[in-house]
Amino acid sequence: MKFLKIFLVSLFLFSLFSCGSDDDICIGGEATPRMKLKFKTKATGKLKTLDSLFINVDYGNGPVPVVAARSKTDSVLIPLRVDDQPYTKIFVGVSKSAVTSEVKINYTTKTAYVSPACGIKKIYENVSSELEVPDPVLGIEQNQIQITDESKTHFYLLF
């Protein structure tokens, strides 16, 4: 009986300590990257900090609020669609009641295997934009044609 207790306790401790590995947690930024937006003044081309910003994104079921910044902000990260649609529509405004600018982000997607814990991530290629409804956004300046990580600015919204 004593042998059985020792065996079971040993088996339990072995299974407890052997369960974890470095691949069990996805914390190194390996997930699907978000699109980074910064802001510029259209007249001067200089970077701009907005006092308030409201962004809604249409993921297929109508616009969903993603950013509601009532404090000064100079950049935002926006998640794009991960289904098979070749575009994401973004609605931008400087007040909650007037989210009126409509931007369509076009892209092609490719999948990449990351790890057992993180699974598969989307990579966005051939990224382009169309300003479908201006005001308050007056234009868009493209900085990158691929979205592979969140470290670089992908687009500048011109106000």
XYZ file of N, CA, C and O in Angstrom:
636
model
N 0.807 -1.185 0.000
C 0.000 0.000 0.000
C 0.859 1.261 0.000
O 0.511 2.241 -0.651
N 1.967 1.197 0.770
C 2.868 2.342 0.835
C 3.487 2.592 -0.532
O 3.655 3.742 -0.944
N 3.824 1.564 -1.252
C 4.392 1.697 -2.597
C 3.401 2.376 -3.532
O 3.781 3.232 -4.349
N 2.131 2.031 -3.442
C 1.098 2.618 -4.284
C 0.942 4.115 -4.002
O 0.800 4.915 -4.922
N 0.977 4.528 -2.711
C 0.902 5.938 -2.348
C 2.079 6.719 -2.942
O 1.899 7.800 -3.498
N 3.272 6.185 -2.765
C 4.472 6.853 -3.281
C 4.398 6.956 -4.805
O 4.721 7.995 -5.383
N 3.943 5.895 -5.445
C 3.823 5.903 -6.905
C 2.815 6.952 -7.371
O 3.082 7.726 -8.302
N 1.658 7.016 -6.740
C 0.636 7.980 -7.127
C 1.068 9.425 -6.858
O 0.833 10.314 -7.676
N 1.696 9.675 -5.711
C 2.197 11.023 -5.400
C 3.281 11.416 -6.399
O 3.304 12.544 -6.904
N 4.167 10.492 -6.710
C 5.222 10.772 -7.690
C 4.636 11.048 -9.069
O 5.070 11.970 -9.763
N 3.671 10.261 -9.464
C 3.009 10.461 -10.748
C 2.314 11.828 -10.805
O 2.408 12.549 -11.800
N 1.639 12.206 -9.714
C 0.971 13.503 -9.650
C 1.987 14.644 -9.746
O 1.810 15.598 -10.516
N 3.065 14.575 -8.980
C 4.079 15.632 -9.019
C 4.762 15.702 -10.383
O 5.025 16.794 -10.890
N 5.044 14.576 -10.972
C 5.654 14.557 -12.302
C 4.742 15.225 -13.324
O 5.179 16.046 -14.126
N 3.457 14.895 -13.290
C 2.523 15.488 -14.254
C 2.322 16.973 -13.985
O 2.128 17.760 -14.913
N 2.383 17.386 -12.742
C 2.210 18.791 -12.399
C 3.358 19.637 -12.934
O 3.143 20.713 -13.502
N 4.587 19.180 -12.786
C 5.743 19.957 -13.206
C 6.091 19.791 -14.681
O 6.830 20.595 -15.234
N 5.577 18.794 -15.331
C 5.922 18.585 -16.742
C 4.923 19.238 -17.690
O 5.099 19.186 -18.893
N 3.874 19.852 -17.162
C 2.842 20.431 -18.022
C 3.263 21.737 -18.675
O 2.792 22.081 -19.738
N 4.090 22.515 -18.065
C 4.424 23.839 -18.591
C 5.630 23.822 -19.497
O 6.552 23.038 -19.353
N 5.584 24.709 -20.497
C 6.739 24.925 -21.353
C 6.676 26.351 -21.863
O 5.713 27.076 -21.627
N 7.698 26.783 -22.562
C 7.738 28.145 -23.087
C 6.700 28.377 -24.160
O 6.315 29.509 -24.419
N 6.233 27.341 -24.825
C 5.262 27.491 -25.900
C 3.815 27.567 -25.418
O 2.921 27.752 -26.220
N 3.590 27.426 -24.096
C 2.221 27.410 -23.596
C 1.575 28.783 -23.531
O 0.382 28.895 -23.419
N 2.372 29.835 -23.584
C 1.834 31.177 -23.439
C 2.227 32.006 -24.659
O 3.361 32.002 -25.094
N 1.274 32.718 -25.187
C 1.498 33.556 -26.368
C 1.580 35.011 -25.920
O 0.582 35.724 -25.919
N 2.762 35.462 -25.487
C 2.878 36.823 -24.969
C 3.888 37.677 -25.730
O 4.031 38.842 -25.443
N 4.555 37.139 -26.714
C 5.619 37.874 -27.378
C 5.183 38.687 -28.578
O 6.006 39.053 -29.397
N 3.909 38.988 -28.720
C 3.444 39.783 -29.849
C 3.326 38.983 -31.129
O 3.409 39.537 -32.220
N 3.126 37.678 -31.008
C 3.040 36.821 -32.194
C 1.640 36.758 -32.780
O 1.425 36.126 -33.794
N 0.659 37.390 -32.162
C -0.722 37.312 -32.631
C -0.907 38.146 -33.893
O -0.007 38.846 -34.347
N -2.096 38.086 -34.466
C -2.418 38.857 -35.661
C -2.194 40.340 -35.377
O -2.742 40.869 -34.402
N -1.390 41.023 -36.186
C -1.071 42.425 -35.907
C -2.252 43.355 -36.171
O -3.088 43.100 -37.032
N -2.282 44.441 -35.419
C -3.278 45.487 -35.625
C -2.677 46.571 -36.511
O -1.461 46.685 -36.636
N -3.516 47.381 -37.122
C -3.077 48.468 -37.983
C -2.810 49.704 -37.117
O -3.638 50.087 -36.293
N -1.643 50.325 -37.320
C -1.283 51.508 -36.550
C -1.562 52.761 -37.368
O -1.089 52.895 -38.493
N -2.348 53.671 -36.773
C -2.682 54.943 -37.404
C -2.087 56.088 -36.599
O -2.141 56.075 -35.370
N -1.520 57.064 -37.298
C -1.094 58.320 -36.685
C -1.794 59.440 -37.423
O -2.432 59.217 -38.447
N -1.648 60.650 -36.941
C -2.404 61.770 -37.471
C -1.481 62.904 -37.885
O -0.465 63.157 -37.237
N -1.862 63.590 -38.967
C -1.113 64.734 -39.464
C -2.082 65.854 -39.811
O -3.258 65.615 -40.074
N -1.548 67.065 -39.844
C -2.298 68.207 -40.339
C -2.125 68.239 -41.847
O -1.003 68.185 -42.346
N -3.210 68.324 -42.602
C -3.132 68.272 -44.055
C -2.378 69.472 -44.626
O -1.591 69.335 -45.560
N -2.579 70.650 -44.063
C -1.967 71.865 -44.601
C -0.447 71.865 -44.440
O 0.275 72.258 -45.354
N 0.059 71.390 -43.302
C 1.497 71.468 -43.036
C 2.209 70.128 -43.155
O 3.422 70.085 -43.328
N 1.486 69.024 -43.035
C 2.110 67.704 -43.080
C 2.807 67.325 -41.789
O 3.516 66.328 -41.732
N 2.606 68.108 -40.727
C 3.249 67.820 -39.440
C 2.355 66.904 -38.608
O 1.133 66.934 -38.716
N 3.001 66.099 -37.761
C 2.257 65.205 -36.874
C 1.341 66.008 -35.965
O 1.673 67.117 -35.547
N 0.194 65.420 -35.654
C -0.826 66.104 -34.877
C -1.282 65.204 -33.735
O -1.394 63.992 -33.895
N -1.576 65.806 -32.591
C -2.178 65.112 -31.466
C -3.627 65.548 -31.384
O -3.916 66.745 -31.374
N -4.531 64.587 -31.346
C -5.960 64.891 -31.290
C -6.431 64.941 -29.841
O -6.010 64.135 -29.010
N -7.315 65.897 -29.549
C -7.868 66.024 -28.194
C -8.850 64.900 -27.884
O -8.947 64.447 -26.754
N -9.609 64.477 -28.888
C -10.526 63.349 -28.710
C -10.627 62.608 -30.040
O -10.455 63.200 -31.100
N -10.893 61.321 -29.964
C -10.977 60.492 -31.165
C -11.942 59.347 -30.901
O -11.900 58.707 -29.851
N -12.801 59.094 -31.876
C -13.764 58.004 -31.793
C -13.683 57.212 -33.093
O -13.815 57.781 -34.175
N -13.443 55.909 -32.983
C -13.326 55.052 -34.158
C -14.241 53.853 -33.978
O -14.199 53.170 -32.953
N -15.065 53.623 -34.997
C -15.906 52.434 -35.064
C -15.420 51.596 -36.238
O -14.991 52.147 -37.254
N -15.492 50.279 -36.113
C -15.051 49.375 -37.171
C -16.178 48.399 -37.480
O -16.827 47.875 -36.575
N -16.394 48.164 -38.773
C -17.414 47.207 -39.213
C -16.735 45.855 -39.438
O -15.988 45.680 -40.397
N -16.981 44.903 -38.539
C -16.419 43.557 -38.652
C -17.385 42.592 -39.308
O -17.181 41.393 -39.270
N -18.451 43.101 -39.919
C -19.414 42.256 -40.611
C -20.820 42.332 -40.049
O -21.764 41.926 -40.694
N -20.960 42.831 -38.831
C -22.281 42.932 -38.201
C -22.627 44.374 -37.872
O -23.342 44.636 -36.909
N -22.114 45.316 -38.624
C -22.358 46.727 -38.341
C -21.212 47.328 -37.540
O -20.391 46.610 -36.971
N -21.138 48.647 -37.506
C -20.043 49.322 -36.796
C -20.029 49.033 -35.292
O -21.063 49.046 -34.641
N -18.825 48.778 -34.779
C -18.601 48.508 -33.365
C -17.595 49.538 -32.854
O -16.550 49.734 -33.480
N -17.861 50.201 -31.716
C -16.879 51.150 -31.184
C -15.591 50.427 -30.777
O -15.631 49.446 -30.040
N -14.469 50.916 -31.274
C -13.171 50.319 -30.960
C -12.323 51.288 -30.152
O -11.644 50.893 -29.221
N -12.357 52.562 -30.524
C -11.579 53.579 -29.826
C -12.527 54.689 -29.402
O -13.291 55.203 -30.216
N -12.459 55.045 -28.130
C -13.194 56.191 -27.607
C -12.237 56.936 -26.689
O -12.248 56.758 -25.479
N -11.359 57.740 -27.295
C -10.325 58.448 -26.548
C -10.765 59.888 -26.318
O -10.869 60.657 -27.264
N -11.024 60.220 -25.096
C -11.393 61.593 -24.756
C -10.191 62.365 -24.232
O -10.332 63.483 -23.768
N -9.036 61.756 -24.280
C -7.802 62.431 -23.876
C -6.900 62.543 -25.096
O -7.154 61.940 -26.131
N -5.848 63.310 -24.968
C -4.951 63.528 -26.103
C -4.330 62.213 -26.556
O -3.888 61.420 -25.740
N -4.343 62.010 -27.864
C -3.763 60.791 -28.428
C -3.054 61.124 -29.734
O -3.507 61.971 -30.491
N -1.940 60.447 -29.981
C -1.198 60.693 -31.220
C -1.186 59.486 -32.146
O -0.769 59.588 -33.296
N -1.648 58.332 -31.662
C -1.718 57.140 -32.511
C -2.699 56.146 -31.901
O -2.980 56.193 -30.704
N -3.219 55.261 -32.749
C -4.120 54.202 -32.291
C -3.802 52.912 -33.044
O -3.267 52.943 -34.155
N -4.126 51.792 -32.423
C -3.991 50.476 -33.037
C -5.391 49.928 -33.276
O -6.193 49.825 -32.347
N -5.687 49.574 -34.533
C -7.013 49.113 -34.919
C -6.929 47.663 -35.397
O -6.206 47.370 -36.351
N -7.679 46.741 -34.774
C -7.726 45.374 -35.301
C -8.536 45.329 -36.598
O -9.578 45.959 -36.700
N -8.037 44.610 -37.570
C -8.730 44.439 -38.840
C -9.508 43.124 -38.823
O -9.332 42.301 -37.925
N -10.329 42.937 -39.842
C -11.119 41.701 -39.938
C -10.193 40.502 -40.133
O -9.195 40.586 -40.845
N -10.563 39.372 -39.542
C -9.768 38.150 -39.684
C -10.514 37.084 -40.476
O -10.017 35.968 -40.619
N -11.706 37.436 -41.004
C -12.403 36.487 -41.867
C -11.851 36.643 -43.291
O -10.806 37.234 -43.496
N -12.522 36.111 -44.261
C -11.997 36.111 -45.626
C -12.381 37.340 -46.448
O -12.206 37.350 -47.661
N -12.916 38.381 -45.820
C -13.252 39.608 -46.542
C -11.972 40.359 -46.927
O -11.036 40.431 -46.132
N -11.920 40.941 -48.124
C -10.705 41.630 -48.569
C -10.631 43.091 -48.130
O -9.792 43.838 -48.634
N -11.484 43.514 -47.198
C -11.457 44.906 -46.740
C -12.041 45.016 -45.338
O -12.731 44.123 -44.855
N -11.750 46.146 -44.699
C -12.347 46.512 -43.417
C -12.766 47.966 -43.523
O -11.989 48.791 -43.999
N -13.980 48.282 -43.083
C -14.455 49.671 -43.081
C -14.277 50.259 -41.692
O -14.664 49.646 -40.692
N -13.695 51.466 -41.677
C -13.418 52.170 -40.432
C -14.136 53.515 -40.477
O -14.082 54.215 -41.489
N -14.791 53.871 -39.381
C -15.507 55.127 -39.268
C -14.812 55.983 -38.208
O -14.626 55.522 -37.082
N -14.428 57.207 -38.571
C -13.614 58.058 -37.704
C -14.357 59.356 -37.413
O -14.972 59.946 -38.309
N -14.270 59.822 -36.173
C -14.834 61.108 -35.786
C -14.074 61.703 -34.621
O -13.321 61.008 -33.941
N -14.286 62.988 -34.393
C -13.620 63.655 -33.269
C -14.595 63.904 -32.120
O -14.200 64.438 -31.092
N -15.859 63.523 -32.301
C -16.817 63.561 -31.198
C -17.687 62.307 -31.290
O -17.833 61.722 -32.360
N -18.240 61.919 -30.166
C -19.015 60.680 -30.120
C -20.257 60.742 -31.006
O -20.666 59.753 -31.597
N -20.840 61.927 -31.128
C -22.063 62.062 -31.921
C -21.791 62.201 -33.415
O -22.693 62.057 -34.223
N -20.539 62.463 -33.801
C -20.223 62.679 -35.218
C -19.055 61.801 -35.663
O -17.953 62.271 -35.880
N -19.296 60.512 -35.784
C -18.296 59.583 -36.312
C -18.649 59.422 -37.792
O -19.324 58.485 -38.191
N -18.180 60.381 -38.620
C -18.719 60.501 -39.968
C -17.757 60.126 -41.092
O -18.213 59.785 -42.170
N -16.462 60.221 -40.890
C -15.533 59.850 -41.961
C -15.526 58.344 -42.138
O -15.513 57.591 -41.164
N -15.542 57.900 -43.390
C -15.547 56.464 -43.682
C -14.314 56.127 -44.506
O -14.098 56.690 -45.576
N -13.509 55.200 -43.994
C -12.276 54.774 -44.648
C -12.382 53.279 -44.919
O -12.716 52.502 -44.026
N -12.085 52.885 -46.142
C -12.103 51.471 -46.510
C -10.649 51.022 -46.685
O -9.923 51.565 -47.505
N -10.235 50.029 -45.898
C -8.888 49.479 -45.963
C -8.965 48.176 -46.754
O -9.618 47.223 -46.327
N -8.320 48.138 -47.920
C -8.292 46.949 -48.780
C -6.984 46.203 -48.565
O -5.930 46.817 -48.350
N -7.020 44.881 -48.684
C -5.828 44.060 -48.466
C -6.060 42.650 -48.982
O -7.183 42.257 -49.293
N -4.983 41.905 -49.073
C -5.050 40.458 -49.253
C -4.441 39.852 -47.995
O -3.543 40.443 -47.389
N -4.946 38.684 -47.594
C -4.441 38.074 -46.364
C -3.691 36.790 -46.662
O -3.918 36.132 -47.671
N -2.809 36.475 -45.755
C -2.042 35.248 -45.802
C -1.942 34.758 -44.360
O -1.894 35.570 -43.443
N -1.965 33.465 -44.152
C -1.848 32.927 -42.802
C -0.435 32.428 -42.559
O 0.251 31.978 -43.481
N -0.026 32.501 -41.308
C 1.299 32.028 -40.911
C 1.162 31.301 -39.579
O 0.523 31.802 -38.652
N 1.770 30.117 -39.485
C 1.747 29.343 -38.247
C 2.755 29.959 -37.280
O 3.896 30.240 -37.645
N 2.322 30.162 -36.021
C 3.191 30.788 -35.034
C 3.737 29.750 -34.054
O 4.934 29.549 -33.961
N 2.858 29.090 -33.311
C 3.255 28.091 -32.322
C 2.008 27.334 -31.881
O 0.894 27.746 -32.196
N 2.162 26.255 -31.125
C 0.982 25.541 -30.648
C 0.084 26.409 -29.761
O -1.127 26.297 -29.801
N 0.675 27.295 -28.962
C -0.129 28.137 -28.074
C -0.810 29.270 -28.828
O -1.963 29.592 -28.572
N -0.107 29.892 -29.764
C -0.660 31.043 -30.490
C -1.477 30.625 -31.699
O -2.344 31.371 -32.136
N -1.171 29.503 -32.264
C -1.910 29.041 -33.436
C -1.475 29.741 -34.708
O -0.295 29.906 -34.964
N -2.454 30.204 -35.481
C -2.191 30.819 -36.781
C -2.527 32.294 -36.706
O -3.509 32.687 -36.088
N -1.710 33.136 -37.343
C -2.012 34.561 -37.397
C -2.194 34.994 -38.842
O -1.722 34.336 -39.773
N -2.906 36.085 -39.029
C -3.109 36.671 -40.353
C -2.032 37.715 -40.604
O -1.663 38.470 -39.704
N -1.574 37.762 -41.836
C -0.663 38.808 -42.286
C -1.361 39.516 -43.442
O -1.884 38.866 -44.349
N -1.404 40.831 -43.383
C -2.097 41.631 -44.392
C -1.086 42.163 -45.394
O -0.112 42.815 -45.011
N -1.330 41.889 -46.683
C -0.430 42.324 -47.752
C -1.195 43.183 -48.746
O -2.421 43.159 -48.790
N -0.444 43.919 -49.581
C -1.026 44.791 -50.604
C -2.091 45.708 -49.996
O -3.181 45.862 -50.532
N -1.767 46.309 -48.877
C -2.709 47.157 -48.151
C -2.834 48.505 -48.855
O -1.844 49.120 -49.234
N -4.077 48.936 -49.050
C -4.353 50.255 -49.613
C -5.592 50.814 -48.927
O -6.288 50.094 -48.212
N -5.856 52.085 -49.141
C -6.998 52.707 -48.476
C -7.753 53.608 -49.434
O -7.202 54.108 -50.412
N -9.033 53.786 -49.136
C -9.896 54.704 -49.878
C -10.667 55.523 -48.856
O -11.273 54.960 -47.951
N -10.651 56.840 -49.026
C -11.469 57.708 -48.186
C -12.814 57.850 -48.878
O -12.953 58.567 -49.856
N -13.818 57.132 -48.401
C -15.127 57.116 -49.050
C -16.000 58.289 -48.628
O -16.768 58.800 -49.423
N -15.898 58.699 -47.363
C -16.656 59.848 -46.874
C -15.697 60.737 -46.080
O -15.245 60.340 -45.010
N -15.343 61.935 -46.605
C -14.451 62.832 -45.861
C -15.206 63.618 -44.780
O -16.427 63.610 -44.752
N -14.458 64.301 -43.960
C -14.933 65.192 -42.896
C -15.238 64.411 -41.637
O -16.251 63.711 -41.589
N -14.401 64.433 -40.633
C -13.273 65.317 -40.402
C -11.955 64.871 -41.041
O -11.030 65.662 -41.165
N -11.835 63.617 -41.442
C -10.606 63.166 -42.114
C -10.627 63.729 -43.536
O -11.580 63.531 -44.281
N -9.553 64.429 -43.902
C -9.488 65.074 -45.215
C -8.696 64.267 -46.227
O -8.811 64.496 -47.424
N -7.887 63.340 -45.751
C -7.084 62.518 -46.647
C -6.371 61.425 -45.873
O -6.375 61.399 -44.643
N -5.731 60.530 -46.627
C -4.991 59.415 -46.030
C -3.638 59.340 -46.711
O -3.539 59.429 -47.935
N -2.608 59.159 -45.924
C -1.253 58.994 -46.450
C -0.766 57.602 -46.065
O -0.744 57.254 -44.885
N -0.381 56.814 -47.057
C 0.058 55.443 -46.798
C 1.544 55.428 -46.477
O 2.338 56.099 -47.128
N 1.913 54.622 -45.482
C 3.305 54.517 -45.070
C 3.861 53.110 -45.283
O 5.040 52.960 -45.522
N 3.031 52.083 -45.183
C 3.447 50.685 -45.348
C 2.442 49.958 -46.231
O 1.257 50.275 -46.195
N 2.898 48.966 -47.007
C 1.964 48.179 -47.825
C 1.708 46.800 -47.229
O 0.901 46.047 -47.753
N 2.392 46.483 -46.134
C 2.169 45.215 -45.432
C 1.951 45.492 -43.955
O 2.551 46.413 -43.394
N 1.111 44.689 -43.336
C 0.922 44.760 -41.885
C 1.380 43.427 -41.324
O 0.649 42.439 -41.347
N 2.632 43.405 -40.872
C 3.208 42.186 -40.310
C 3.467 42.322 -38.815
O 3.610 41.326 -38.125
N 3.573 43.550 -38.340
C 3.733 43.805 -36.911
C 3.165 45.181 -36.584
O 2.732 45.904 -37.465
N 3.181 45.524 -35.312
C 2.574 46.772 -34.867
C 3.591 47.867 -34.596
O 3.230 48.922 -34.087
N 4.850 47.656 -34.923
C 5.876 48.629 -34.563
C 5.919 49.830 -35.507
O 6.307 50.910 -35.108
N 5.517 49.659 -36.750
C 5.580 50.740 -37.726
C 4.200 51.345 -37.949
O 3.187 50.668 -37.839
N 4.190 52.626 -38.316
C 2.936 53.295 -38.658
C 2.537 52.877 -40.059
O 3.331 52.961 -40.990
N 1.299 52.443 -40.232
C 0.827 51.973 -41.529
C 0.167 53.082 -42.345
O 0.353 53.156 -43.548
N -0.633 53.929 -41.682
C -1.311 55.033 -42.356
C -1.289 56.274 -41.497
O -1.257 56.184 -40.258
N -1.303 57.444 -42.149
C -1.501 58.719 -41.478
C -2.861 59.249 -41.924
O -3.133 59.328 -43.112
N -3.706 59.593 -40.961
C -4.972 60.250 -41.275
C -4.718 61.748 -41.253
O -4.154 62.279 -40.295
N -5.128 62.433 -42.319
C -4.890 63.869 -42.448
C -6.133 64.628 -41.990
O -7.234 64.395 -42.499
N -5.946 65.533 -41.043
C -7.050 66.357 -40.512
C -6.836 67.805 -40.887
O -5.776 68.268 -41.125
